[in-house]
PDB file of C-alpha atoms in Angstrom:
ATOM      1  CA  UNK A   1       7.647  11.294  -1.607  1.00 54.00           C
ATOM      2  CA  UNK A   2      10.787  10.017  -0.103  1.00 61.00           C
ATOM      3  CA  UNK A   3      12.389   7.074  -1.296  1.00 63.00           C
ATOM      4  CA  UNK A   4      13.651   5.145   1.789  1.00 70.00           C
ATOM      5  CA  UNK A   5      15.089   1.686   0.639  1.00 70.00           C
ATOM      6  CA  UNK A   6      15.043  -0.458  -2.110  1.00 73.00           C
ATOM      7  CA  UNK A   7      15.359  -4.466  -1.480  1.00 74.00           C
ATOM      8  CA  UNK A   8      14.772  -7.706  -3.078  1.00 78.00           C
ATOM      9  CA  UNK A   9      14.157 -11.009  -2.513  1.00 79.00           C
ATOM     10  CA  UNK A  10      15.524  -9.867   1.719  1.00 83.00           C
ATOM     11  CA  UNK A  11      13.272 -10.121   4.921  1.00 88.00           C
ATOM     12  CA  UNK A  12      11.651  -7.467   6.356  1.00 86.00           C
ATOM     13  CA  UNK A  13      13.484  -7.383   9.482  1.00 88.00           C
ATOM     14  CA  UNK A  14      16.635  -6.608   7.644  1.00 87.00           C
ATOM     15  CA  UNK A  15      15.174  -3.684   5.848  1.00 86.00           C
ATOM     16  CA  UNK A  16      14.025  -2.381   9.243  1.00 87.00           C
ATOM     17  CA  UNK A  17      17.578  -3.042  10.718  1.00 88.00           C
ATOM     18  CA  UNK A  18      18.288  -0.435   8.227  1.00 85.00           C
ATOM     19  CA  UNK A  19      15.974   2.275   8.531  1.00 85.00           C
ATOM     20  CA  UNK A  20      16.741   2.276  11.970  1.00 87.00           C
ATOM     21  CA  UNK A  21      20.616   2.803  11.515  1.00 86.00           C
ATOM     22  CA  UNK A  22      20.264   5.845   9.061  1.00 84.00           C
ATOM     23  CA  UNK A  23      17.415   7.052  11.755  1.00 86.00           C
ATOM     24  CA  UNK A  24      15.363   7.517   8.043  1.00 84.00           C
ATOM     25  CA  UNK A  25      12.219   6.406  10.783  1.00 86.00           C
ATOM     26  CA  UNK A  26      10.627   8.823  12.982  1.00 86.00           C
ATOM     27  CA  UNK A  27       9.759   6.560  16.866  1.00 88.00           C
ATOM     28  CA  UNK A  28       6.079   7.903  16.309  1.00 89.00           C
ATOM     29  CA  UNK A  29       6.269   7.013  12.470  1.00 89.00           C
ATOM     30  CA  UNK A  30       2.881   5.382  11.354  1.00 90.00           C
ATOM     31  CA  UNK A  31       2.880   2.665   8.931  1.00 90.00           C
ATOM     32  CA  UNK A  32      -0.191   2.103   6.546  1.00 89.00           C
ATOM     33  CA  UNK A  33      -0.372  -1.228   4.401  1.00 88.00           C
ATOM     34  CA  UNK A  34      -1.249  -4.744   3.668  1.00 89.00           C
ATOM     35  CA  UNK A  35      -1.949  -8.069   6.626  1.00 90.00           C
ATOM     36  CA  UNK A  36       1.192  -8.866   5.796  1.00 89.00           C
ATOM     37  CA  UNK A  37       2.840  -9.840   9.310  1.00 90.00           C
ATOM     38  CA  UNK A  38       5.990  -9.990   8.629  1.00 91.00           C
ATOM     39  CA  UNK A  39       6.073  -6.608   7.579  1.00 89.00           C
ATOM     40  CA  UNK A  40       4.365  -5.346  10.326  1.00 91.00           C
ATOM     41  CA  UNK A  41       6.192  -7.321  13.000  1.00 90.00           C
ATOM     42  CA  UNK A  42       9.566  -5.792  11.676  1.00 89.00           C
ATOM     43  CA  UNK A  43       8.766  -2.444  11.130  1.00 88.00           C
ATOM     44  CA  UNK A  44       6.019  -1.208  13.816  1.00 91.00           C
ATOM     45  CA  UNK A  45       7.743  -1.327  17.583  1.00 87.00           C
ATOM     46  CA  UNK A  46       7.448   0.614  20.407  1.00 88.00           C
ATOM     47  CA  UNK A  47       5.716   4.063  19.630  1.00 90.00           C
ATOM     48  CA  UNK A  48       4.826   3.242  16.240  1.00 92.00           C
ATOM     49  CA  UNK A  49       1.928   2.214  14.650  1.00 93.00           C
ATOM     50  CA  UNK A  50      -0.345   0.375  12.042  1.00 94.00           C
ATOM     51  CA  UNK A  51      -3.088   1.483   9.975  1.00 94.00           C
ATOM     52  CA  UNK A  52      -4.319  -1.569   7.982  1.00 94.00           C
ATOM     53  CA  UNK A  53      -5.071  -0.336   4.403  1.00 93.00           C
ATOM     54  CA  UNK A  54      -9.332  -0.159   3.712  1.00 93.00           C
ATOM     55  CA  UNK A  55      -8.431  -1.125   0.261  1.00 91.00           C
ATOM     56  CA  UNK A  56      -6.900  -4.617   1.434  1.00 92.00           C
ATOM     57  CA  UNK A  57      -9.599  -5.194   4.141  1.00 95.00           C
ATOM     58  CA  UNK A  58     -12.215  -5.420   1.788  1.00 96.00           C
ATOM     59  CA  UNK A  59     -10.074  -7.286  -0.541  1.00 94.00           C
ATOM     60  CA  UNK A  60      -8.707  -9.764   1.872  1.00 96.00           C
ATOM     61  CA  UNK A  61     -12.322 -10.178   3.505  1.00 97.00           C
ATOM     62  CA  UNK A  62     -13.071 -10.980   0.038  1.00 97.00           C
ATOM     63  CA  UNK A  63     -10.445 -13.552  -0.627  1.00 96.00           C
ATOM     64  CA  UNK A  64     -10.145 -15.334   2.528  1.00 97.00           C
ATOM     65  CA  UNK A  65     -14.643 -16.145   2.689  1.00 97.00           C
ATOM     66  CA  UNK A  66     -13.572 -17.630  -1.420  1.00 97.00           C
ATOM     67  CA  UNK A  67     -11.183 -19.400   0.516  1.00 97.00           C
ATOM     68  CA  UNK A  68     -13.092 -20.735   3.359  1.00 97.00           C
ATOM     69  CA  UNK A  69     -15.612 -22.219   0.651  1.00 96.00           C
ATOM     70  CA  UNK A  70     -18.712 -21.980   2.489  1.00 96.00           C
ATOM     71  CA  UNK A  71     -20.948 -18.807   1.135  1.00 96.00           C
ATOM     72  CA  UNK A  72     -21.682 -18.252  -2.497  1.00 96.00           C
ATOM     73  CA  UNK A  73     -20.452 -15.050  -4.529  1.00 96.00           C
ATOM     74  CA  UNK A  74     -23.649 -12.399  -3.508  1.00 96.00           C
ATOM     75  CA  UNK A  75     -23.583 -13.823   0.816  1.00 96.00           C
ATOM     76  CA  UNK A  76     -19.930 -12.958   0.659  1.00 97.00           C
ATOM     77  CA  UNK A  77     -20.432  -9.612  -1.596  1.00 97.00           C
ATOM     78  CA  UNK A  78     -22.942  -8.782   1.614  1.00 97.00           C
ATOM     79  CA  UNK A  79     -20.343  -9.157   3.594  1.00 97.00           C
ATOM     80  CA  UNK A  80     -17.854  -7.153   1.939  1.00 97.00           C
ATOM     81  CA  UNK A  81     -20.591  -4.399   2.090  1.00 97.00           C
ATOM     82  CA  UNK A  82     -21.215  -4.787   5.627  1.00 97.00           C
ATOM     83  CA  UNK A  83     -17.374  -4.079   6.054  1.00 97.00           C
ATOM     84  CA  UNK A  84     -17.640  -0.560   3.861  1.00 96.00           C
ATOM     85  CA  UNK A  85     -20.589  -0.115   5.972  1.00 96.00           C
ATOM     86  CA  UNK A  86     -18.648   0.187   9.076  1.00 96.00           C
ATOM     87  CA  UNK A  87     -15.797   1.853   8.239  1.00 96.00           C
ATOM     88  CA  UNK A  88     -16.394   4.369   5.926  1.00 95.00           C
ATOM     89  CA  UNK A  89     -18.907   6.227   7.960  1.00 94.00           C
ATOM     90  CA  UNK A  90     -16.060   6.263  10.666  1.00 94.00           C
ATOM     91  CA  UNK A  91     -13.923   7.775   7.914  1.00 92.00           C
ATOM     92  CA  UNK A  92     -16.330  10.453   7.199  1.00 90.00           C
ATOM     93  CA  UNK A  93     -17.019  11.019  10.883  1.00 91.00           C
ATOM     94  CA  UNK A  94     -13.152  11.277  11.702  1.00 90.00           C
ATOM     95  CA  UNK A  95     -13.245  14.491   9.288  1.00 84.00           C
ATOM     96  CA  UNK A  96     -16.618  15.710  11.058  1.00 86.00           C
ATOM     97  CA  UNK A  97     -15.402  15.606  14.893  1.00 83.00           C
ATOM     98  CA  UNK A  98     -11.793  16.985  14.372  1.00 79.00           C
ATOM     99  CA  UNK A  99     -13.078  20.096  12.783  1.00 81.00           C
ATOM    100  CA  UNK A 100     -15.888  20.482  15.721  1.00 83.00           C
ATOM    101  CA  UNK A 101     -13.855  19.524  18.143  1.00 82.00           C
ATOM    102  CA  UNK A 102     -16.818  16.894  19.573  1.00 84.00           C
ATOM    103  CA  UNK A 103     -13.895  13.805  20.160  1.00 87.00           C
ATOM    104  CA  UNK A 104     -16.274  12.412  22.758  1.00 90.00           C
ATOM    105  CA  UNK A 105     -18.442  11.577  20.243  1.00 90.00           C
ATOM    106  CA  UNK A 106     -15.727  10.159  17.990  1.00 91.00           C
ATOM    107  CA  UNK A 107     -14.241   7.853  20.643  1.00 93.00           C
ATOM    108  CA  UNK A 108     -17.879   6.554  20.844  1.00 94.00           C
ATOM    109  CA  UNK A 109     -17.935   5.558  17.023  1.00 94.00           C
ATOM    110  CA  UNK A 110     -14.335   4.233  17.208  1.00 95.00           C
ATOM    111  CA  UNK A 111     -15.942   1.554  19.601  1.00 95.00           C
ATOM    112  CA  UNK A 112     -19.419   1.470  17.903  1.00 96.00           C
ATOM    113  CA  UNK A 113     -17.056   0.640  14.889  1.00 96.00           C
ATOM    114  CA  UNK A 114     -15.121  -2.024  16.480  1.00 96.00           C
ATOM    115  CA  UNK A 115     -18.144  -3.678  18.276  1.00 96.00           C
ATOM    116  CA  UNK A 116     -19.956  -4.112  14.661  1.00 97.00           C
ATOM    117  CA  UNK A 117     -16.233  -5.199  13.232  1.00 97.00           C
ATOM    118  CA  UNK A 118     -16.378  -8.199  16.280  1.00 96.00           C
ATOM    119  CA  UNK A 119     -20.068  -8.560  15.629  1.00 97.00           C
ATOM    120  CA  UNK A 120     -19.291  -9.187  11.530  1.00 97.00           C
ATOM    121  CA  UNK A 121     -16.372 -11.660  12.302  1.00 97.00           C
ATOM    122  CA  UNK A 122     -19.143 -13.499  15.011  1.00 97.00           C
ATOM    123  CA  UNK A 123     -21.389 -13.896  11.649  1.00 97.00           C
ATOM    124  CA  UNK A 124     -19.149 -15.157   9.627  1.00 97.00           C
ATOM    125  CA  UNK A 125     -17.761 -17.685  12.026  1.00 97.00           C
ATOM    126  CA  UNK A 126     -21.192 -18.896  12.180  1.00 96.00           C
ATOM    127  CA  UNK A 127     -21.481 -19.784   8.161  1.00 96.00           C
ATOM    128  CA  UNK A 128     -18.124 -22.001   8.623  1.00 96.00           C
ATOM    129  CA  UNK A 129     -15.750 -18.921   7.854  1.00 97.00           C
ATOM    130  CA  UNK A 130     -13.604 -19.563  10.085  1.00 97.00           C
ATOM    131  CA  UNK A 131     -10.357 -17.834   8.716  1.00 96.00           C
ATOM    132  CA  UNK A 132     -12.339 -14.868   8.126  1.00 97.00           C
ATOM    133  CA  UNK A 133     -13.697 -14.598  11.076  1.00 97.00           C
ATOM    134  CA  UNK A 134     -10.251 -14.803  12.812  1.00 96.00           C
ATOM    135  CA  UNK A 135      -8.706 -12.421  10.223  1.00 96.00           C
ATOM    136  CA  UNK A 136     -11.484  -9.819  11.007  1.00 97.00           C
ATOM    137  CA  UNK A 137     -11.147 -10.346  14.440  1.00 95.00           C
ATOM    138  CA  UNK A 138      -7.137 -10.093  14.911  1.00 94.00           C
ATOM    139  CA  UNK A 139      -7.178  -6.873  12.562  1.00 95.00           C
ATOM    140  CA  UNK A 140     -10.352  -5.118  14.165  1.00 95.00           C
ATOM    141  CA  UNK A 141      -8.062  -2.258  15.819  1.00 94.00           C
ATOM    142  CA  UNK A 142      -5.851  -2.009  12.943  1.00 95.00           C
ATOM    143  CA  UNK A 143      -8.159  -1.228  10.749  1.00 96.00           C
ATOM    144  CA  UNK A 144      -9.314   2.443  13.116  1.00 95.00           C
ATOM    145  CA  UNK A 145      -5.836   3.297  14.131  1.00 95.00           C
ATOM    146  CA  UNK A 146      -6.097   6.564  12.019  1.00 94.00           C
ATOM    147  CA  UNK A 147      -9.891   7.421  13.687  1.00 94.00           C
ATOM    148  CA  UNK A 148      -7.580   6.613  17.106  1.00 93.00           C
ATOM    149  CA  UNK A 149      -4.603   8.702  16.200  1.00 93.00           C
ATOM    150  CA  UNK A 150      -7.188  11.626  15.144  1.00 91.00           C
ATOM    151  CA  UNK A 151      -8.567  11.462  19.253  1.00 91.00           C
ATOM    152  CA  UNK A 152      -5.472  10.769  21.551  1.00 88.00           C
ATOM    153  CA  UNK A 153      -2.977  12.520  19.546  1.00 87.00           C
ATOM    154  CA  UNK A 154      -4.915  15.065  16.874  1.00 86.00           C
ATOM    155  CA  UNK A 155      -2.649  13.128  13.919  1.00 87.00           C
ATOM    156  CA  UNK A 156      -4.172  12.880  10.578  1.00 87.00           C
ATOM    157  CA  UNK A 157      -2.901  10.059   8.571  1.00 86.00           C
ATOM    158  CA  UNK A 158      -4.551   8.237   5.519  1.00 85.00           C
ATOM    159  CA  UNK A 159      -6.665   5.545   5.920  1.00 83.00           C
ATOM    160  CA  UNK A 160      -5.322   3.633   2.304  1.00 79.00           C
ATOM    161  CA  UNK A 161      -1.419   3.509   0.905  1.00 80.00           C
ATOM    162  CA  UNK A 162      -3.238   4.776  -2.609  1.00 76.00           C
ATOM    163  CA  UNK A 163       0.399   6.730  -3.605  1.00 75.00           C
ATOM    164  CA  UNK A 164       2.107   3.255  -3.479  1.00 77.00           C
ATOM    165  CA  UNK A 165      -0.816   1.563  -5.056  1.00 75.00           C
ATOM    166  CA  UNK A 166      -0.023   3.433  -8.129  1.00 77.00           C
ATOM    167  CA  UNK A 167       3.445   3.266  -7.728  1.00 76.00           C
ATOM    168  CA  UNK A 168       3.306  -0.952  -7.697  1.00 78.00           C
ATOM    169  CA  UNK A 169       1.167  -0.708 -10.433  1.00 78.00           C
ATOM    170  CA  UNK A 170       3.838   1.555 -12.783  1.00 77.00           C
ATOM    171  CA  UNK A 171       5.940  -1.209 -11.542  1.00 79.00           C
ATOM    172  CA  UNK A 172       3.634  -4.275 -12.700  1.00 81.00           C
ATOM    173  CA  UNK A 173       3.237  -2.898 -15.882  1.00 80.00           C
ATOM    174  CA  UNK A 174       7.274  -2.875 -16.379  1.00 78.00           C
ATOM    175  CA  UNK A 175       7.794  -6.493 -14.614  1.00 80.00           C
ATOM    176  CA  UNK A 176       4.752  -8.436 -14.561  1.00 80.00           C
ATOM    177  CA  UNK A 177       4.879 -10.286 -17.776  1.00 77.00           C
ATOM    178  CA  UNK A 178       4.717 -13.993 -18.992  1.00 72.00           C
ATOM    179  CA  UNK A 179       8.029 -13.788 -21.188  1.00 75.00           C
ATOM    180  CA  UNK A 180      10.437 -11.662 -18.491  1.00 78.00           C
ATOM    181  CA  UNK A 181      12.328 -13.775 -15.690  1.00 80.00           C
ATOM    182  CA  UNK A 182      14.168 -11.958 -13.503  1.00 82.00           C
ATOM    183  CA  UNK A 183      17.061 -12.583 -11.296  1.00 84.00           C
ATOM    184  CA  UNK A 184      16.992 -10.778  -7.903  1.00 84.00           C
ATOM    185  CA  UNK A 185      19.842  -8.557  -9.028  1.00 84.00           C
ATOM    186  CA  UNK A 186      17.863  -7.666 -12.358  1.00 84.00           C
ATOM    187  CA  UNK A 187      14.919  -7.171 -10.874  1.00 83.00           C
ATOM    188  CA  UNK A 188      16.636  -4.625  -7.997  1.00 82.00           C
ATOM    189  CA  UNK A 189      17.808  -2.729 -10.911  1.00 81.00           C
ATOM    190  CA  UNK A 190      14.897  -1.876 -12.710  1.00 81.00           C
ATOM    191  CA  UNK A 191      13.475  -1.267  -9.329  1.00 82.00           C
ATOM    192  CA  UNK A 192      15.898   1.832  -8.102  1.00 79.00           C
ATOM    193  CA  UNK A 193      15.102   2.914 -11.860  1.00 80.00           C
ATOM    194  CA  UNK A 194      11.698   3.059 -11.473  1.00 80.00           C
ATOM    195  CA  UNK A 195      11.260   4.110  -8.146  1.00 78.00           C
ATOM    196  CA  UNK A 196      14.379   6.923  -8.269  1.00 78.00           C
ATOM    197  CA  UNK A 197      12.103   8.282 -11.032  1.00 77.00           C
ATOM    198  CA  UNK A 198       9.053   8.224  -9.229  1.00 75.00           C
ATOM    199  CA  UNK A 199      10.381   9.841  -5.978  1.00 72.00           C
ATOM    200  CA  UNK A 200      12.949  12.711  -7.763  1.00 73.00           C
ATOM    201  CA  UNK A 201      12.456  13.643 -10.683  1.00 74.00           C
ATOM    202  CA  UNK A 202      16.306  15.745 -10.431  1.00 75.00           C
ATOM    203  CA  UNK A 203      17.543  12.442  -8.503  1.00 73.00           C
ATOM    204  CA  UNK A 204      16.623  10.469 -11.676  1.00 73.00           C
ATOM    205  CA  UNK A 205      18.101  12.676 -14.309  1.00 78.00           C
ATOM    206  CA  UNK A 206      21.562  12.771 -12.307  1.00 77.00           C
ATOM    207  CA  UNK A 207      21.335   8.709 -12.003  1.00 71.00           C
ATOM    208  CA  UNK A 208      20.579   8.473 -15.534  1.00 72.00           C
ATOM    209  CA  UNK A 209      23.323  10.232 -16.373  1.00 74.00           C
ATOM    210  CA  UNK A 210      25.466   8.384 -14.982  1.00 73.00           C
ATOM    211  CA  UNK A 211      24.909   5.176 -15.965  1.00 66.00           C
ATOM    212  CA  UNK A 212      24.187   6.032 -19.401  1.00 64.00           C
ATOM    213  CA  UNK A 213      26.844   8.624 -19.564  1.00 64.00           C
ATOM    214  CA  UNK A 214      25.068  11.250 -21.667  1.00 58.00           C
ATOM    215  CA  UNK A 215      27.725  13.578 -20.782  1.00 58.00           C
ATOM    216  CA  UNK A 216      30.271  11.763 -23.074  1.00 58.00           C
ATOM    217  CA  UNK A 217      27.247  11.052 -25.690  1.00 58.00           C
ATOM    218  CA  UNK A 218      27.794  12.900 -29.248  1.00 61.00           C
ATOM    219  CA  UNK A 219      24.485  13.960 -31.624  1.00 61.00           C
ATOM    220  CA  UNK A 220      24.588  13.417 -35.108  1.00 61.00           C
ATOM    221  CA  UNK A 221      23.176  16.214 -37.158  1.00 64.00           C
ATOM    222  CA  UNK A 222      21.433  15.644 -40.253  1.00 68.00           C
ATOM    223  CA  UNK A 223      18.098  16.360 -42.808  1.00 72.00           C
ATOM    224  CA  UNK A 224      16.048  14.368 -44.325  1.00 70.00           C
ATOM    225  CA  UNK A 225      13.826  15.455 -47.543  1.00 71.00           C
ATOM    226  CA  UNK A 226      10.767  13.317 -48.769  1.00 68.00           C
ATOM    227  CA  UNK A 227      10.227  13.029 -52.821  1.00 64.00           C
ATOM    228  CA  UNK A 228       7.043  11.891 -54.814  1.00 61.00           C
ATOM    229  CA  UNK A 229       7.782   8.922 -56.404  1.00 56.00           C
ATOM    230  CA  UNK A 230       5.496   7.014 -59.143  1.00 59.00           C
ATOM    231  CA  UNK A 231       4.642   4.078 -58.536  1.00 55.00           C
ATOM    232  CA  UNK A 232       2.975   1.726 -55.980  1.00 54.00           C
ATOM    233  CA  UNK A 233       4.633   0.750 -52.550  1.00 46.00           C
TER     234      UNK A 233
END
């Protein structure tokens, strides 16, 4: 893992201003995260592209039929499923036609795929969902760009941003809580701590010594030597 830029509290765009300065960005470089559009509108231009992270499909999907108020908890579980039922099969399938070589049959499921995606967002528009529907709709080729990349250009890329799942959550569990208020400049600190230990290992030990200055640090040596007492404690 490379750690490219730590911000806080700064738009997108200006983080993309500079990647694309220090050329840390490949021009074919293939971003894979959340619907956030912001994000995606700042970062993904000309030969780049988006995967939309499976994990936050189904999640989204999820949140925005609670949202839209109109199917109870199992109708909008079934439609959750319906989404897992599409595109996991395509995931699977990806694996099967790259190592048989049969990409005519994959391009066929890539538009099987998005045909059932359009047909899921028609349903839902139907029950009143009508932000679902639309989200589903708008994000229908996102959500295959790595079965895509697989047949035009042989590219494998993940399908889910799992490594910075886990990485957010080491964060959440050092910045998430009820008591802690952070300032933007406190809470970019503990950031390039975190993530400089996450991404290098070496990186980290030569940043922590440096701001804690272990070099000038002196040890104390000393013994300690337990005796039976009487008594109670």
């Amino acid at each position: 893992m490379v750690l490219l830029d730590i911000k806080v509290n700064e738009p997108w765009k200006q983080t993309s201003e500079h990647l694309d300065k220090n050329r840390s960005i490949g021009d074919n470089a293939v971003f894979i995260g959340d619907a956030d559009k912001e994000m995606r509108n700042a970062l993904v231009s000309g030969n780049r592209e988006f995967q939309l992270d499976f994990i936050h499909i189904f999640r989204d999907v999820g949140i925005k039929l609670w949202m839209d108020g109109k199917l109870g908890l199992n109708d909008r579980k079934i439609i959750v499923k319906r989404m897992e039922s599409i595109l996991y099969p395509l995931k699977n399938s990806v694996r099967k036609h790259i190592e048989n070589g049969d990409t005519e049959s994959l391009k066929a499921k890539i538009n099987y795929a998005i045909d059932k995606l359009k047909t899921v967002a028609k349903d839902v528009a139907k029950s009143g969902c009508i932000a679902t529907a639309a989200f589903i709709r708008d994000y229908s080729n996102l959500m295959v760009t790595f079965a895509r990349l697989a047949v035009e250009k042989g590219r494998s890329i993940p399908w889910n941003s799992n490594t910075i799942e886990r990485l957010m959550g080491e964060i959440s569990k050092r910045t998430k809580h009820k008591w802690m208020r952070w300032t933007t400049r406190g809470l970019g600190a503990i950031l390039n701590i975190i993530l400089t230990r996450y991404a290098s290992e070496q990186d980290y030990e030569i940043f922590k010594a440096k701001i804690m200055r272990s070099a000038n640090l002196t040890y104390i040596k000393c013994e300690t030597i337990i005796m039976s007492v009487g008594g109670e404690f």
